[in-house]
Short mmCIF file of C-alpha atoms in Angstrom, two decimals:
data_model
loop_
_atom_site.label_atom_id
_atom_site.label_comp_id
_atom_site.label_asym_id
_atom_site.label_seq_id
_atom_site.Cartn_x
_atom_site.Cartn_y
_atom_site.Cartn_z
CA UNK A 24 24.25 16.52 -11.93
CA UNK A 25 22.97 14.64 -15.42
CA UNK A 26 19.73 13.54 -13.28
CA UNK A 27 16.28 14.82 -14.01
CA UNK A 28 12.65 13.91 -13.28
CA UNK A 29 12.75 12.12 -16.93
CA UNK A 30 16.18 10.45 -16.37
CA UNK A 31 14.97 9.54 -12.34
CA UNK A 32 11.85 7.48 -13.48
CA UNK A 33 13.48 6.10 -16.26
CA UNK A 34 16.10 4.61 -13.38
CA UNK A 35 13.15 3.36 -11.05
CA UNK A 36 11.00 1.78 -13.96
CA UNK A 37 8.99 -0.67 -13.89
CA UNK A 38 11.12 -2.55 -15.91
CA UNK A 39 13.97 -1.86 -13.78
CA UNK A 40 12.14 -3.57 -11.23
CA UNK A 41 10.74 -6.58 -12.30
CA UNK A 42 14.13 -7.83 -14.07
CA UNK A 43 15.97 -8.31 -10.56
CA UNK A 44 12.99 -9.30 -8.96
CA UNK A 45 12.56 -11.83 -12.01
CA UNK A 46 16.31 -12.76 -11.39
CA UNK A 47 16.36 -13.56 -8.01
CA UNK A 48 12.96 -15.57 -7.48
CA UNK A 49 14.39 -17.79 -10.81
CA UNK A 50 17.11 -18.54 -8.59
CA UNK A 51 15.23 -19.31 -5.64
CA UNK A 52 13.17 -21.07 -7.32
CA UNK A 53 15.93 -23.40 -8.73
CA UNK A 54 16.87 -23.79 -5.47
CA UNK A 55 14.24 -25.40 -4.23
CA UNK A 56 13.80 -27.62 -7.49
CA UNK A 57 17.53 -29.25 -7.48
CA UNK A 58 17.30 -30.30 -3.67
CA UNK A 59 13.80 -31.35 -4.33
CA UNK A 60 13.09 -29.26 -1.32
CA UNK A 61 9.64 -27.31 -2.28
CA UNK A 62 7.98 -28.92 1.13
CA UNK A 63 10.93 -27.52 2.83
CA UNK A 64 8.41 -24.37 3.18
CA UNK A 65 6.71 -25.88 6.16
CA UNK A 66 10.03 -25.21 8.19
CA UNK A 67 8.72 -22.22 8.35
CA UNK A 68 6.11 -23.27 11.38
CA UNK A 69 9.62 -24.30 13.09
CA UNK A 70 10.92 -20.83 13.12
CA UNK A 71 11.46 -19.63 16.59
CA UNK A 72 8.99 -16.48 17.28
CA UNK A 73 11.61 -14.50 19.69
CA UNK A 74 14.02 -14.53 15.97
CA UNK A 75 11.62 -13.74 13.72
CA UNK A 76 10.41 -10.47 15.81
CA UNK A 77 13.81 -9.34 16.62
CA UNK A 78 14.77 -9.88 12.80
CA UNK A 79 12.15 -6.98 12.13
CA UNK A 80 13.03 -4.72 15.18
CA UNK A 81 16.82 -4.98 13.95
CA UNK A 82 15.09 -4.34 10.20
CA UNK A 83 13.36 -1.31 11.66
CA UNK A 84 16.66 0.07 14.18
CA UNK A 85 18.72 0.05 10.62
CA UNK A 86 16.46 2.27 8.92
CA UNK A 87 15.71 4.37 11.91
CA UNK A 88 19.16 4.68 12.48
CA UNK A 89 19.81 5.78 8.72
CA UNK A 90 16.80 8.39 8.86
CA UNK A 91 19.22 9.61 12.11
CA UNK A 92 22.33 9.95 10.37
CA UNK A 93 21.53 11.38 7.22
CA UNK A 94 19.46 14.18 9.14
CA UNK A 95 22.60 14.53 11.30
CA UNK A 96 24.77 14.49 8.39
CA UNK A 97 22.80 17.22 6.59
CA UNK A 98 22.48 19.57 9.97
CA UNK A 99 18.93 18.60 10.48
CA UNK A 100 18.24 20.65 7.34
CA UNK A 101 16.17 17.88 6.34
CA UNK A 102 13.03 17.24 8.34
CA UNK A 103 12.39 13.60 10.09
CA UNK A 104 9.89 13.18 6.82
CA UNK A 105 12.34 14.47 4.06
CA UNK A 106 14.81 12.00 5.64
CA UNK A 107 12.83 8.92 5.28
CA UNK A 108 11.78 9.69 2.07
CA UNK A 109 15.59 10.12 1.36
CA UNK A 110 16.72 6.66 2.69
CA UNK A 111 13.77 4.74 1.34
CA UNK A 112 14.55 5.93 -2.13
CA UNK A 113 18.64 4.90 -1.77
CA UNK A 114 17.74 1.80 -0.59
CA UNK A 115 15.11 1.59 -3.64
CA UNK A 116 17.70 3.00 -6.04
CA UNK A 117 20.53 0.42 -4.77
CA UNK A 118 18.20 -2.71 -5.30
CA UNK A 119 17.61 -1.43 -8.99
CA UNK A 120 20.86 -0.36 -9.71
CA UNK A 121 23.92 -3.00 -10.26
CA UNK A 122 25.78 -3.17 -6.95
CA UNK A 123 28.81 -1.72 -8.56
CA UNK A 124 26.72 1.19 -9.36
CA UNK A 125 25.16 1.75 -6.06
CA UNK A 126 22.43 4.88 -5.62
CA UNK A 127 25.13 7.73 -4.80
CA UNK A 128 24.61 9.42 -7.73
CA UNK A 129 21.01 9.33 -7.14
CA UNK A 130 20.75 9.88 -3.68
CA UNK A 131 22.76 13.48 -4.04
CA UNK A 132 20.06 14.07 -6.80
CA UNK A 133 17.31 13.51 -4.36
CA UNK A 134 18.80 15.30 -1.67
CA UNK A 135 19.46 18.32 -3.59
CA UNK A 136 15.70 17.92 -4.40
CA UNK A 137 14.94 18.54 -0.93
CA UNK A 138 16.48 22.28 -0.85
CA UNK A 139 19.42 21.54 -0.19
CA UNK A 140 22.37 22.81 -2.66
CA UNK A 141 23.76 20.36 -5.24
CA UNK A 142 27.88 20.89 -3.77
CA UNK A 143 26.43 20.27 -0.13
CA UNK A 144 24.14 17.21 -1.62
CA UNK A 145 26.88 16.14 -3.26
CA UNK A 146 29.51 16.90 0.00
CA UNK A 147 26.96 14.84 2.06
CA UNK A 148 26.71 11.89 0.04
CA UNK A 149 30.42 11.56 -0.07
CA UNK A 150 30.72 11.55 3.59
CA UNK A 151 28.43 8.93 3.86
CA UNK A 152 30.28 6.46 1.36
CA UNK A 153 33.29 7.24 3.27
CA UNK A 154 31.83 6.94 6.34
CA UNK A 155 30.54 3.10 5.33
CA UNK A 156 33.97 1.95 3.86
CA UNK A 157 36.00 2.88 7.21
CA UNK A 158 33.04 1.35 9.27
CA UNK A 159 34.43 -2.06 7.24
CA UNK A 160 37.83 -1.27 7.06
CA UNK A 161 37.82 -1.14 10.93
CA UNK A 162 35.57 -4.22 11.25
CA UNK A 163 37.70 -7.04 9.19
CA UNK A 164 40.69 -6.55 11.90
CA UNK A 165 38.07 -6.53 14.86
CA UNK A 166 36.36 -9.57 13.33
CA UNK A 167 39.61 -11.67 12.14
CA UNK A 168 41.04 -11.04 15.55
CA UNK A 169 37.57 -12.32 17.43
CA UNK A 170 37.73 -15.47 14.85
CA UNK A 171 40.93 -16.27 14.69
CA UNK A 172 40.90 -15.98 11.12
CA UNK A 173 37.98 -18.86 10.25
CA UNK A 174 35.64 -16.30 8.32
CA UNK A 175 36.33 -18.01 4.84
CA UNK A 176 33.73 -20.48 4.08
CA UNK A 177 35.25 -23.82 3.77
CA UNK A 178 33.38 -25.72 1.15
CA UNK A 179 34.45 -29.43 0.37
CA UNK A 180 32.49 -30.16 -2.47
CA UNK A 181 34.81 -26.82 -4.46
CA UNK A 182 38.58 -27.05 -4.87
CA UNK A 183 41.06 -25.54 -2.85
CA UNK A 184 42.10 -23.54 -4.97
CA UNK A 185 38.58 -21.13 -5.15
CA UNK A 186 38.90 -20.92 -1.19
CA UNK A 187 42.38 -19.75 -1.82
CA UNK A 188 41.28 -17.56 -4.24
CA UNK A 189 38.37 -15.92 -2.86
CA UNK A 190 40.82 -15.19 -0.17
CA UNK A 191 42.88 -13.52 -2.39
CA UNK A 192 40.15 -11.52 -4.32
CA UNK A 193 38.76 -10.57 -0.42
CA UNK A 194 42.32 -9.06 0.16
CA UNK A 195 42.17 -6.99 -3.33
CA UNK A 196 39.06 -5.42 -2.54
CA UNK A 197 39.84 -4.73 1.02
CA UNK A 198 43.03 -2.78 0.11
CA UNK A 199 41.17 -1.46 -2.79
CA UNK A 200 38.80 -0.10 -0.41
CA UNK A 201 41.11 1.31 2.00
CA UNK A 202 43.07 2.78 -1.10
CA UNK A 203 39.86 4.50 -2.19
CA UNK A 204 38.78 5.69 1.68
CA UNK A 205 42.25 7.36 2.04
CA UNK A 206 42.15 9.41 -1.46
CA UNK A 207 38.38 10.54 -0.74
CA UNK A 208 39.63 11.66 3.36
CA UNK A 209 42.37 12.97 1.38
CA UNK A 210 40.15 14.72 -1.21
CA UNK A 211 37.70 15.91 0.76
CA UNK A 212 39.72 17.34 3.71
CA UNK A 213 43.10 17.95 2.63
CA UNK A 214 43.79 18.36 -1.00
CA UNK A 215 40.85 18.21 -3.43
CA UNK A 216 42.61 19.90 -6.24
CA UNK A 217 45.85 17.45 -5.97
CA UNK A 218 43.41 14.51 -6.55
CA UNK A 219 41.16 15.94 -9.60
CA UNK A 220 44.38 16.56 -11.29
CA UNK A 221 45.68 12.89 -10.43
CA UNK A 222 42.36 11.60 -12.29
CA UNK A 223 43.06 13.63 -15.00
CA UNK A 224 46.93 12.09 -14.93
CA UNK A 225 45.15 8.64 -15.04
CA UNK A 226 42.65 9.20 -17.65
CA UNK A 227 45.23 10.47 -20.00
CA UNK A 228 46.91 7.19 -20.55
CA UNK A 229 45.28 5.70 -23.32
CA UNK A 230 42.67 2.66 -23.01
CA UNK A 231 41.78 5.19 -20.44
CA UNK A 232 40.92 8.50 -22.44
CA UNK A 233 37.42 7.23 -22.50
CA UNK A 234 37.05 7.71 -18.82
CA UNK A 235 37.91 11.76 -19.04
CA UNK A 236 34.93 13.50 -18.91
CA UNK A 237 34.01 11.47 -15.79
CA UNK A 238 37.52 11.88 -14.25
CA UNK A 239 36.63 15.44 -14.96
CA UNK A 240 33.09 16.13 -13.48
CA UNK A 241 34.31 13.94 -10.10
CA UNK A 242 37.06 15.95 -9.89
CA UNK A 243 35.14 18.93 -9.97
CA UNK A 244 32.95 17.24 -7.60
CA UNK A 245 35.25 17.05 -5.18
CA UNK A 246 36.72 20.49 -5.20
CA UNK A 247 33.18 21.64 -4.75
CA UNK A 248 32.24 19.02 -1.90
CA UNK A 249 35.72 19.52 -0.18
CA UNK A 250 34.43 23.47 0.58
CA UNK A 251 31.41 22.76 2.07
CA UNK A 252 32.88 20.44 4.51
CA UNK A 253 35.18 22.68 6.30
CA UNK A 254 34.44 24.01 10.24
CA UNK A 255 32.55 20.96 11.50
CA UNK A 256 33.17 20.42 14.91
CA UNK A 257 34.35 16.80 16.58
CA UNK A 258 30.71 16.34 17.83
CA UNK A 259 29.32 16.70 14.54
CA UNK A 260 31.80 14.17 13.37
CA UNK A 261 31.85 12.05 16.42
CA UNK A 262 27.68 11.47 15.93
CA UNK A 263 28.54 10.34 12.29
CA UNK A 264 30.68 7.76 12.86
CA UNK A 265 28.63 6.33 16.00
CA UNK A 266 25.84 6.40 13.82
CA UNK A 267 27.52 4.37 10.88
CA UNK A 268 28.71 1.81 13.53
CA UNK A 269 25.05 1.50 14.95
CA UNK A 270 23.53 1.23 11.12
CA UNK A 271 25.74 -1.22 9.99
CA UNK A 272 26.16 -3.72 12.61
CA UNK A 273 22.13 -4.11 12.66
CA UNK A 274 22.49 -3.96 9.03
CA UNK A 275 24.80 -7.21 9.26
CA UNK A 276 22.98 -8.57 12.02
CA UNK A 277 19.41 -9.40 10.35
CA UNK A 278 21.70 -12.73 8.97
CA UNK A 279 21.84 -13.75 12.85
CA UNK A 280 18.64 -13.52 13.05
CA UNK A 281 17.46 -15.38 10.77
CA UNK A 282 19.59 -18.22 11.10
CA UNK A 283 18.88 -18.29 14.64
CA UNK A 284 15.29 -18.58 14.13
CA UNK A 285 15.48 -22.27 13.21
CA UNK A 286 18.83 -23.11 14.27
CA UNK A 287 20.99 -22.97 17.73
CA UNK A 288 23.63 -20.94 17.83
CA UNK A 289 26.10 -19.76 20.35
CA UNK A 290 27.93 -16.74 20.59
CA UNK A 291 31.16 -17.86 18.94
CA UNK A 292 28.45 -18.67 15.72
CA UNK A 293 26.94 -15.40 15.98
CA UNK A 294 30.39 -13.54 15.69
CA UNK A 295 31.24 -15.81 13.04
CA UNK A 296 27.78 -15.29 10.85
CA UNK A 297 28.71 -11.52 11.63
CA UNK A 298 32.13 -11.71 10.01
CA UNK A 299 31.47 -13.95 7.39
CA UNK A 300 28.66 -11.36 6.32
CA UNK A 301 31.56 -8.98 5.46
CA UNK A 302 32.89 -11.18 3.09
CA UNK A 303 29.77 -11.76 1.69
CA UNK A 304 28.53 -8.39 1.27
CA UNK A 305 32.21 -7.79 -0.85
CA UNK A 306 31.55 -11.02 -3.12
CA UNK A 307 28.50 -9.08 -3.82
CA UNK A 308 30.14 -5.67 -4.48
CA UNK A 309 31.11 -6.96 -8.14
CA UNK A 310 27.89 -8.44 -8.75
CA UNK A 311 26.30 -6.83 -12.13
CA UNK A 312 23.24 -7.54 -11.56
CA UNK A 313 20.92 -4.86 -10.26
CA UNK A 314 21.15 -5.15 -6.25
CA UNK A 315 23.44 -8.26 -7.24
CA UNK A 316 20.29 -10.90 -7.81
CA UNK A 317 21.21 -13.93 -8.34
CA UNK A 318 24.48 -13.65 -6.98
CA UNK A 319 23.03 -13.22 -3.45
CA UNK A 320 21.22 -16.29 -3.95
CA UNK A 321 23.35 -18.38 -5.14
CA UNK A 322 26.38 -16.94 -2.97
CA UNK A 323 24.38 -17.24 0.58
CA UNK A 324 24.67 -21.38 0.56
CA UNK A 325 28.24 -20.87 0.56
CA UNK A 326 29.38 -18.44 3.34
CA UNK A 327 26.18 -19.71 5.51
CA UNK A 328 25.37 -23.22 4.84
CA UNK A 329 27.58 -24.84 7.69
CA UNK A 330 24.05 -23.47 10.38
CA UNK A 331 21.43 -24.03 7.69
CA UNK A 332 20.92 -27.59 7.00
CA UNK A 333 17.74 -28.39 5.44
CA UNK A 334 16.80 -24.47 5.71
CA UNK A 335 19.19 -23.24 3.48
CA UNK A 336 16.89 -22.48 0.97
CA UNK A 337 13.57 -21.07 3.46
CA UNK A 338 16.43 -18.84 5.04
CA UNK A 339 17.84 -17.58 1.94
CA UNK A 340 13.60 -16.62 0.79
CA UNK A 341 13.50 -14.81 3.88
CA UNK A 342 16.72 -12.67 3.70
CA UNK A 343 15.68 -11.38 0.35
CA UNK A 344 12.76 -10.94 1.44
CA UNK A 345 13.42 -8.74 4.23
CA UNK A 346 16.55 -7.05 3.04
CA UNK A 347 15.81 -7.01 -0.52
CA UNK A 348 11.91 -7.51 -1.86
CA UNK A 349 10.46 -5.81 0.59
CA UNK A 350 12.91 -2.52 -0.66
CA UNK A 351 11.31 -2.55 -3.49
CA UNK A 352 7.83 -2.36 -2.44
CA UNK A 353 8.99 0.35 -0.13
CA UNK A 354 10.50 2.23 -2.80
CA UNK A 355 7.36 1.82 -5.03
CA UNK A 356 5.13 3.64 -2.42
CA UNK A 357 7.49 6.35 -1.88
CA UNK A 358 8.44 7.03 -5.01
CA UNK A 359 5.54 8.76 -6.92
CA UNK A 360 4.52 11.18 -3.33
CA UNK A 361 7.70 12.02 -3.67
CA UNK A 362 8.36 13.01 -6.80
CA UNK A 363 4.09 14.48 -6.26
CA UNK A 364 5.67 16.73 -3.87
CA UNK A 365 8.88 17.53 -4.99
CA UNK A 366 8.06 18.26 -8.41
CA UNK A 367 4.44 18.45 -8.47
CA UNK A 368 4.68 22.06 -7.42
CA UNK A 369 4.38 25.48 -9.48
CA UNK A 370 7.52 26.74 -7.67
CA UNK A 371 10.71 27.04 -10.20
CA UNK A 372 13.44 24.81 -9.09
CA UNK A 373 16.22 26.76 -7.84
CA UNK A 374 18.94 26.48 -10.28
CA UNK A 375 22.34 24.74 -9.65
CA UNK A 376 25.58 26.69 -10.00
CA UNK A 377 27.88 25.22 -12.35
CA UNK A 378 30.91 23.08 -11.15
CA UNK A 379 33.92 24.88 -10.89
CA UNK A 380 36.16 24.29 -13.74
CA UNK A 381 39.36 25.23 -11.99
#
């Protein structure tokens, strides 16, 4: 791990901060000028009360539900405390890092922070990303099949040809995704060593030299994580994966309801809003932008503008809001008692061992 206390604050600086928040509220902001929309704000007193309050109970069953599984995940080593401190500073770290970034690297950081070793930080955090990519590689089918299909946003005033193509790019990632879900099962339970010497195979070509060291350290990574992950029994991976599905559908679900705060939807909407949201969330995957601002903004019209009417724009506020902004306020309370506590001590850290090279 390259992390330190330095290198951490330098990642969650104020300046790291403000230039997404900056981003996104430019867009917004935009928004509201082109459609000449800026009384549009007062649709707000329309919003239906039931919607709004189960928007934050679904808000507060995600994160409650994350708290569960990463104390699950890490054998209840980590107190009910230590594991909301741990989730509120990946969510923190993923709204200031670009999207294709994520906070993995700095949520094993934090975790090993916590007492826990750096391979089993490491081991846990890479359960966790696989954990999230076969939640959505089991979804699309489920959600295509409940749809019949119609989860690609159908927008008149754009050419064919981007529908087409987004459908296209949507069918990259996915098999991109499942691609990378099989090597890390494959990695972390079957043959670690086979894979860190594929990545060196890769990196060798070379435009690719440049990539190396990194193909290198995960590698190494890997070998290390795969040992720590051996003799768990089917309960312990059972809880897991009920706990990603729980997570993750709320997760999706705080688009439902929002939308169905100011308009009426049925059920056949709702599963629609829910699978559209996976397409969404991908466009947003390449975004490189930190927590992809602006691109949520400006992408949200398009996937949910057929329920939003004249509250595109009020709805769009509110997601980011509630899934984004208030992340970062979150993660700026947390952050300095946490580092207070974790670092803030006179007790030496207890030192890492060294990757194995082999």
């Amino acid at each position: 791990m390259d992390l330190n206390r330095k290198k951490l604050l330098e990642n969650f600086s104020t300046k790291r901060i403000l230039i997404p928040v900056f981003i996104g509220l430019v867009v917004i902001g935009y928004m509201f000028y082109r459609n000449n929309n800026i009384t549009d704000l007062q649709n707000l007193k329309n919003a239906q009360p039931f919607w709004l309050v189960m928007t934050i109970l679904v808000l507060i069953v995600r994160d409650a539900g994350y708290v569960y599984r990463i104390r699950h995940i890490t054998e209840k080593v980590l107190t009910w405390r230590k594991s909301l401190d741990v989730i509120m500073l990946w969510e923190f770290a993923s709204c200031v890092l670009p999207s294709v970034a994520g906070g993995s690297t700095v949520a094993a950081f934090i975790i090993n922070k916590e007492g826990i070793p750096l391979g089993k930080s490491l081991a846990y955090v890479m359960v966790t990303a696989m954990l999230d990519n076969m939640f959505f590689l089991a979804a699309v089918p489920l959600v295509l099949f409940a749809t019949q299909g119609d989860v690609f946003p159908d927008v008149t005033a754009l050419p064919e040809s981007f529908k087409a193509g987004l459908e296209i790019a949507f069918i990259i990632s996915y098999l991109l995704i499942a691609l990378y879900a099989m090597l890390m099962w494959y990695a972390l339970f079957r043959n670690p060593k086979a894979v860190k010497r594929l990545f060196l195979r890769i990196t060798s070509i070379g435009f690719l030299k440049k990539w190396r060291l990194a193909a290198y350290k995960h590698g190494n990574e890997l070998v290390w994580a795969s040992r720590q992950l051996k003799g768990y029994s089917f309960g312990y991976w059972s809880r897991a994966c009920l706990s990603t599905i729980f997570v993750w559908t709320a997760r999706y679900y705080v688009i439902n309801c929002l939308i169905a705060a100011f308009t009426n939807i049925g059920f056949q909407d709702h599963m629609l809003i829910f699978s559209r949201n996976l397409i969404y969330k991908v466009v947003l995957l390449v975004a490189i932008t930190p927590g992809g601002a602006g691109f949520a903004e400006i992408a949200f019209p398009t996937f949910f503008g057929k329920w939003l009417g004249s509250f595109t724009t009020v709805i769009v506020l509110l997601y980011r809001m509630v899934t984004y902004y208030l992340y970062l306020i979150l993660g700026s309370v947390f952050l300095p008692r946490w580092v207070s506590r974790v670092f803030g001590t006179n007790v030496k850290p207890e030192l890492e061992p060294e990757l194995s090279t082999k």
